[in-house]
Coordinates of C-alpha atoms (C1' of nucleotides) in Angstrom, one line a residue:
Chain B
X3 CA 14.4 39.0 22.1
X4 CA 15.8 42.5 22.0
X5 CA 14.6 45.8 22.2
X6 CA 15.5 47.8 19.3
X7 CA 18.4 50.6 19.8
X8 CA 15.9 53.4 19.2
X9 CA 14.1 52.2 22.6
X10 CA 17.1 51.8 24.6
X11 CA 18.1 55.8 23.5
X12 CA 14.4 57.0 24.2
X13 CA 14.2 55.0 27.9
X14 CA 17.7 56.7 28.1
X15 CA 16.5 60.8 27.4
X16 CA 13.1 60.4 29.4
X17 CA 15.7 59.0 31.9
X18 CA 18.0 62.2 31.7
X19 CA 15.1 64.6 31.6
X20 CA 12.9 63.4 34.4
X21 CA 16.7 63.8 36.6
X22 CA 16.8 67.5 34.7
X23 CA 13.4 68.3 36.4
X24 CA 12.9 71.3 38.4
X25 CA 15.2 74.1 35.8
X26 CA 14.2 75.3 32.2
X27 CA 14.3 73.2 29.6
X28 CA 16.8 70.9 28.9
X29 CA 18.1 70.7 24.8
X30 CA 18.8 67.7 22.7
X31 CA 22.6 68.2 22.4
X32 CA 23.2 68.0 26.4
X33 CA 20.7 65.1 26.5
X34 CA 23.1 63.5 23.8
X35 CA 26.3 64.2 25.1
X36 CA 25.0 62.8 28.8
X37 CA 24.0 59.5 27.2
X38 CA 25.9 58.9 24.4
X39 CA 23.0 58.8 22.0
X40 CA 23.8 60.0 18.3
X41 CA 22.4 63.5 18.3
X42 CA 20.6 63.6 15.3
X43 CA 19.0 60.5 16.0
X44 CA 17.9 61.8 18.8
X45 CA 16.1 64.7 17.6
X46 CA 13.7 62.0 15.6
X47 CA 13.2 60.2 18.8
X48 CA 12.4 63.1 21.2
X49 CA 9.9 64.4 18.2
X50 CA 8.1 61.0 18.6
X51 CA 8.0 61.3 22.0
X52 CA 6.4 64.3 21.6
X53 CA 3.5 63.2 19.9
X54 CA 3.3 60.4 22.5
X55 CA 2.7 63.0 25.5
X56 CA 5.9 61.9 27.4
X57 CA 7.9 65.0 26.9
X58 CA 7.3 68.5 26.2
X59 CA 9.5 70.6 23.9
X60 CA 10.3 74.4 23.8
X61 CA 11.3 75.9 20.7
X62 CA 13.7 78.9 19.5
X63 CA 17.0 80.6 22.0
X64 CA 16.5 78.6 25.2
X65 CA 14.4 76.1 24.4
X66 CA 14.7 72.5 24.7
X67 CA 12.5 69.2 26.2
X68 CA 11.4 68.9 29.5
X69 CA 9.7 65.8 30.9
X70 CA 5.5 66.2 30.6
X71 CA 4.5 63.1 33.4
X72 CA 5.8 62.9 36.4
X73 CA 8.8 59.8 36.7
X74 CA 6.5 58.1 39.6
X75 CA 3.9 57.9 37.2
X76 CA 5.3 56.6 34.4
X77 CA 6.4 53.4 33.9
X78 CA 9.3 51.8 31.6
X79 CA 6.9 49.9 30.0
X80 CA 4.6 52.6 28.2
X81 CA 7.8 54.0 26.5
X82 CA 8.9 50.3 25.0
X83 CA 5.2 49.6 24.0
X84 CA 5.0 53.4 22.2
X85 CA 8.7 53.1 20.1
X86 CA 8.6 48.9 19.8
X87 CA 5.3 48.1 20.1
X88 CA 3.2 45.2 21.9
X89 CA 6.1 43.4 24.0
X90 CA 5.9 39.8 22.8
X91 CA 8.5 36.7 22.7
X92 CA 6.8 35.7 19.0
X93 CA 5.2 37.9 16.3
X94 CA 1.6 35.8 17.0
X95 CA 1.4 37.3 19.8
X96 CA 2.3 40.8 18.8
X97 CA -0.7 41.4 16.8
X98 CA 0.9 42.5 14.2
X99 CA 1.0 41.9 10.4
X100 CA 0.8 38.4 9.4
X101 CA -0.5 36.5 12.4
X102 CA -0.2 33.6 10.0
X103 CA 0.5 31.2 12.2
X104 CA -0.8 27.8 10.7
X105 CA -1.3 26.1 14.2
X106 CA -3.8 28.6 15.1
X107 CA -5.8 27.9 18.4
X108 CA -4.2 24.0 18.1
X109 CA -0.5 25.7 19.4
X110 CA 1.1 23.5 21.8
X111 CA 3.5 27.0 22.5
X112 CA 0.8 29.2 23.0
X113 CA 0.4 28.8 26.8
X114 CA 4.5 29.3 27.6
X115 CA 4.6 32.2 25.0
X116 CA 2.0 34.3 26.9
X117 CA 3.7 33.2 30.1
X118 CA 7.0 34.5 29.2
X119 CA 5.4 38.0 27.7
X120 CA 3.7 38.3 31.2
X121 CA 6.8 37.6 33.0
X122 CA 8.4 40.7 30.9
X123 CA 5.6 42.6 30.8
X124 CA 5.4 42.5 34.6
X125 CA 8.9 44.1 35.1
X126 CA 8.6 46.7 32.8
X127 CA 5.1 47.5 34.3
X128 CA 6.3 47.9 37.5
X129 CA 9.3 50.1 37.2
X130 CA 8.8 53.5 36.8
X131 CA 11.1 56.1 36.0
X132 CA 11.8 57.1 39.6
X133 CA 12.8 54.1 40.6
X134 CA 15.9 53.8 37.7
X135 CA 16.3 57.3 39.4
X136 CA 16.4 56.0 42.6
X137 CA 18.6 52.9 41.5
X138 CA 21.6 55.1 39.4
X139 CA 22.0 56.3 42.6
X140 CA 22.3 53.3 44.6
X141 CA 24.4 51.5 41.6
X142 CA 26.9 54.9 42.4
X143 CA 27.1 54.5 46.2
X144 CA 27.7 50.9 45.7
X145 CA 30.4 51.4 43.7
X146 CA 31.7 54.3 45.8
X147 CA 31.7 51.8 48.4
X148 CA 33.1 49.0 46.5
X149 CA 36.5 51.4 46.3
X150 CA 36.6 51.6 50.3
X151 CA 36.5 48.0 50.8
Chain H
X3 CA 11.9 40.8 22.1
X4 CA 11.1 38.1 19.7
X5 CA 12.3 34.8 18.5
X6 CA 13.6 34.1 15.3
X7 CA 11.4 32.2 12.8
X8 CA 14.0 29.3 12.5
X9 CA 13.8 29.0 16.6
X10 CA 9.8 28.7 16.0
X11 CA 10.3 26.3 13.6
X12 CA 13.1 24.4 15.4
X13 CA 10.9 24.1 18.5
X14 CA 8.2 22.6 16.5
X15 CA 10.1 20.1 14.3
X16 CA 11.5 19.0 18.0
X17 CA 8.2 18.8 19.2
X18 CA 6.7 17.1 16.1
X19 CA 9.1 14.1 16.7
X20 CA 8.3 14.0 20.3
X21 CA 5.4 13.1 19.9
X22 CA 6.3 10.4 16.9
X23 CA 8.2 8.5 19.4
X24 CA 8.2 5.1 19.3
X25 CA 7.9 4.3 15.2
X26 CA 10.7 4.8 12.6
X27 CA 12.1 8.2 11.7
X28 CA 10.2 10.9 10.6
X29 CA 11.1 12.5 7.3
X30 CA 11.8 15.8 6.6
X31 CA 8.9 16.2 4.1
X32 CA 6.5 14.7 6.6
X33 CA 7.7 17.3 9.7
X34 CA 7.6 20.1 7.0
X35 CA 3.9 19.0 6.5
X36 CA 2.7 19.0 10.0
X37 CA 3.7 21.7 10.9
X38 CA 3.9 24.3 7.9
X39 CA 7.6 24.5 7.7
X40 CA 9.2 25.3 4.3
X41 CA 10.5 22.3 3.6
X42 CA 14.2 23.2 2.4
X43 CA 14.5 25.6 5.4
X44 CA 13.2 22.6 7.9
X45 CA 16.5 20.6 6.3
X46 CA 18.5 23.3 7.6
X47 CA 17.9 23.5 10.4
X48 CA 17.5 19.6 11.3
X49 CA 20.9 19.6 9.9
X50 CA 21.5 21.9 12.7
X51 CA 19.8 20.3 15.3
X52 CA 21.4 17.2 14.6
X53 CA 24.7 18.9 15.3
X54 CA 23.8 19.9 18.5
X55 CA 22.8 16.4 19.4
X56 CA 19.2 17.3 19.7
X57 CA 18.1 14.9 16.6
X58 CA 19.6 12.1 15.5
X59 CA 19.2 11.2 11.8
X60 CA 18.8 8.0 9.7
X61 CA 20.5 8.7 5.7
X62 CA 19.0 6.7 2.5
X63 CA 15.9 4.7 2.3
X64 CA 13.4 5.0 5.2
X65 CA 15.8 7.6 6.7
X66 CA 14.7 10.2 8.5
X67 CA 15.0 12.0 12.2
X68 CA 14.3 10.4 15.8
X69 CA 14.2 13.1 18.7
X70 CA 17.9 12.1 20.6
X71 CA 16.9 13.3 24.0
X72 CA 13.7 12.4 25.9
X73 CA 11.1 15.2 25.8
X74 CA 10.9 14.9 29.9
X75 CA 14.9 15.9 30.0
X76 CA 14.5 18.3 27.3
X77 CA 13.6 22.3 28.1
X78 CA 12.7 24.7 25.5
X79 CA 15.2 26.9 26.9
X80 CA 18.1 24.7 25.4
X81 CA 17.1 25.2 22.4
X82 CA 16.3 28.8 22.4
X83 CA 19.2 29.4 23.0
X84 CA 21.5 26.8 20.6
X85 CA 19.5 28.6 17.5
X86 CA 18.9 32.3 18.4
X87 CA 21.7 32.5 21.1
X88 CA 21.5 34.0 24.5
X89 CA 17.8 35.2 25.8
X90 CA 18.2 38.7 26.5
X91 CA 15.9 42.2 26.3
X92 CA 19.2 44.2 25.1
X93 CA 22.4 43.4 23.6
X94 CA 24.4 44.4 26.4
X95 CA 23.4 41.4 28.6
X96 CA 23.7 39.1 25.5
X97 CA 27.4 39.6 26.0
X98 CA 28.0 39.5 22.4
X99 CA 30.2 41.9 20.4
X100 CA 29.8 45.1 20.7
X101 CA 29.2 45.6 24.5
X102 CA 29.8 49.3 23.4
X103 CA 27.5 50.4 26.0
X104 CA 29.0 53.9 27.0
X105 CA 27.4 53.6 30.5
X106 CA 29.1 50.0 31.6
X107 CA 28.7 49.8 35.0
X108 CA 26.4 52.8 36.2
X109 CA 24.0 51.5 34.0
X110 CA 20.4 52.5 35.9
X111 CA 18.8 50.3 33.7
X112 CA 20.8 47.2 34.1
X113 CA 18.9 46.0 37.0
X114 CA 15.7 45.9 34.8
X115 CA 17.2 44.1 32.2
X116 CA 18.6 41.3 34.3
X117 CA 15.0 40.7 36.1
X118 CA 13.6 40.5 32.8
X119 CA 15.7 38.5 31.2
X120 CA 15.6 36.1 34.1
X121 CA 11.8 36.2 34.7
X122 CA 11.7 35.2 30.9
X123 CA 14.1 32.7 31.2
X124 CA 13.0 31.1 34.0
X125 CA 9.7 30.1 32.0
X126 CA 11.8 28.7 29.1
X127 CA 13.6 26.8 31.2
X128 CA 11.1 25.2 32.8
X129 CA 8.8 24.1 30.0
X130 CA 10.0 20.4 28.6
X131 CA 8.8 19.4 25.4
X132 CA 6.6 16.5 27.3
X133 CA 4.9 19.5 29.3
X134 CA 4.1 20.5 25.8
X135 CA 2.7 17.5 24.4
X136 CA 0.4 17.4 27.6
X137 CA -0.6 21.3 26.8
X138 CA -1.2 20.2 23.1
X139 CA -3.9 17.6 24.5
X140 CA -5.3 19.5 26.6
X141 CA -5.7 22.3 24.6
X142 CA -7.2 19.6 22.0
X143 CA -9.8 18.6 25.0
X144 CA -10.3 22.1 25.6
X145 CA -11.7 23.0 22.2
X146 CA -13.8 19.8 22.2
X147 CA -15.2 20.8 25.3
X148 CA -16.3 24.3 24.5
X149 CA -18.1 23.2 21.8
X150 CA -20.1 20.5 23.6
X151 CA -21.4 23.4 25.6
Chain W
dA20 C1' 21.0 -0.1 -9.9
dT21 C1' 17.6 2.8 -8.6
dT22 C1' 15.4 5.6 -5.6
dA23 C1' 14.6 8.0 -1.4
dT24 C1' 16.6 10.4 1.8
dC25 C1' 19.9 13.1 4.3
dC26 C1' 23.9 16.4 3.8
dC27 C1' 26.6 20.7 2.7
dG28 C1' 28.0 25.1 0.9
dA29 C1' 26.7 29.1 -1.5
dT30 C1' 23.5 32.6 -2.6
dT31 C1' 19.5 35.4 -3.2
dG32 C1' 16.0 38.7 -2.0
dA33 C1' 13.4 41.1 1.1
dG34 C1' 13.1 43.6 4.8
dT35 C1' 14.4 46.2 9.0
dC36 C1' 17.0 49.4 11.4
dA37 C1' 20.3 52.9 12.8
dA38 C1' 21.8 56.9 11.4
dT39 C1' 22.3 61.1 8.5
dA40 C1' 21.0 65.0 5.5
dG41 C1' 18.8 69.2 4.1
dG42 C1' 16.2 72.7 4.8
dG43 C1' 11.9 75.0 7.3
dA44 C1' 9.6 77.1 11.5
dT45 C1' 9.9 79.5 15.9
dT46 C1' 11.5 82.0 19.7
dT47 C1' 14.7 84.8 22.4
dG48 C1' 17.8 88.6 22.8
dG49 C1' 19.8 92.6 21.3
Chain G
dC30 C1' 13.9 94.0 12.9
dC31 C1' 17.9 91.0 12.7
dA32 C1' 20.6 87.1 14.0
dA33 C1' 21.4 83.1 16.3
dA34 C1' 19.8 79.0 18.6
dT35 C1' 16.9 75.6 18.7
dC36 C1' 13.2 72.5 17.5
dC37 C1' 10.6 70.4 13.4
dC38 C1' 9.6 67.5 9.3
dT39 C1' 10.5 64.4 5.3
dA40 C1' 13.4 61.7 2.8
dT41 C1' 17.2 58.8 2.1
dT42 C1' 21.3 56.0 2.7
dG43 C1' 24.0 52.1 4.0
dA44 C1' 24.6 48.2 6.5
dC45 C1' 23.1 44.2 8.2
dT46 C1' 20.1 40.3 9.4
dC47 C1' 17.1 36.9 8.2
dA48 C1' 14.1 33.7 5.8
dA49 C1' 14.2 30.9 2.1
dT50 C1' 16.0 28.6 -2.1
dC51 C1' 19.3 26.1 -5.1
dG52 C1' 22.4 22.7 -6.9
dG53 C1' 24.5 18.9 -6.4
dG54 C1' 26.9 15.2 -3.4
dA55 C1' 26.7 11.1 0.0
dT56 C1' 24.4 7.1 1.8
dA57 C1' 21.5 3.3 2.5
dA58 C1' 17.4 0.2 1.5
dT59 C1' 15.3 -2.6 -1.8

DNA sequence: ATTATCCCGATTGAGTCAATAGGGATTTGG
DNA sequence: CCAAATCCCTATTGACTCAATCGGGATAAT
């Protein structure tokens, strides 16, 4: 029930980008060094995220990504689904390779499986990436205010 | 986000001898058969079970496993987690090693993660392995029905 | 005593995943 | 036109996890 390291690192870049909006480009070792994500790993994940249509890249002196939707627009859940795939509890649910479930359409688990990928589903769905924007900064405050109590 | 295969299979040997209450025990060969287990895996992981006080086996002649809890006291949450270990969407909130997250603490993310992992949880916990006899039948009725119509 | 069954430790084999490597293409700036 | 910075693509490694199997030991019913 985890999302694989390469999601986490993509969630992460979109995240730094779509806060980089607004100046030029923005290039893969700053997006590393901001998030701690292994920088040549990262060039593999912002090229898939490329041919997914969530960021836009710049080549040569100057260039870099930038972020191509707008963070109200686009939700956590598109980027997991587009690096992990179908979000599922159990692989009979994924769709994937070798649905070969021998309890199929007699599965006593089927009804609580699709609950529990709902559930998930749900939050990711629903958060875009303006509101992690929206929450780094009100995770900072609270902290800043933790110090004055 | 998925279950292991043992958990699966766990979940199902439990559920198999839920509903075989009553008689004698159930061999290991006869749970492997009804549900499709591989049968020297299923011995594994009854072994396992049976640690856990989940099963409770009978050795020798006639031997065989009896569920140890009742199904009504029993969630499928419990044993989620004593095979595959805490439920969680990253390994951060598993809380096992490496918590080598480099952004502990101003995590934007981490708000997310929690209200998925509880949203999932809270639908494991809340299934018993009665609820999932009575989802068994009905699903049986279910079929019948649609093909009467 | 024999047989059916659980019990335990070790091990294999396959597959996935994170990460790295090498070298090519493109653009800016001088 | 040259040089440097940067993205771009394919392949490969190494580590690790996981599903499954094996061999043989212990126990209990008949």
């Amino acid at each position: 029930m985890s999302l694989s390291q390469k999601c986490q690192y993509a969630l992460r870049a979109i995240l730094e980008l779509a806060k980089r909006q607004g100046p030029g480009p923005t290039t893969t070792a700053e997006i590393a060094e901001a998030q701690g994500i292994p920088p040549r790993f990262l060039e593999l994940i912002l090229g898939q995220l490329r041919h997914g249509g969530f960021v836009e890249s710049r080549r040569g002196v100057r260039g870099g990504y930038l972020v191509q939707r707008s963070p109200q627009a686009l939700t956590v859940g598109e980027v997991i689904r587009f690096i992990d795939g179908a979000v599922a509890p159990v692989r009979c649910l994924a769709g994937r390779k070798g649905t070969d479930c021998p309890l199929f359409g007699s599965c006593a688990f089927m009804g609580m499986w699709t609950r529990a990928r709902d559930a998930v589903a749900d939050v990711y769905d629903t958060t875009t990436f303006q509101d992690l924007i929206d929450e780094e900064l009100a995770v900072a405050e609270g902290y800043v205010a933790s110090y004055c109590i």
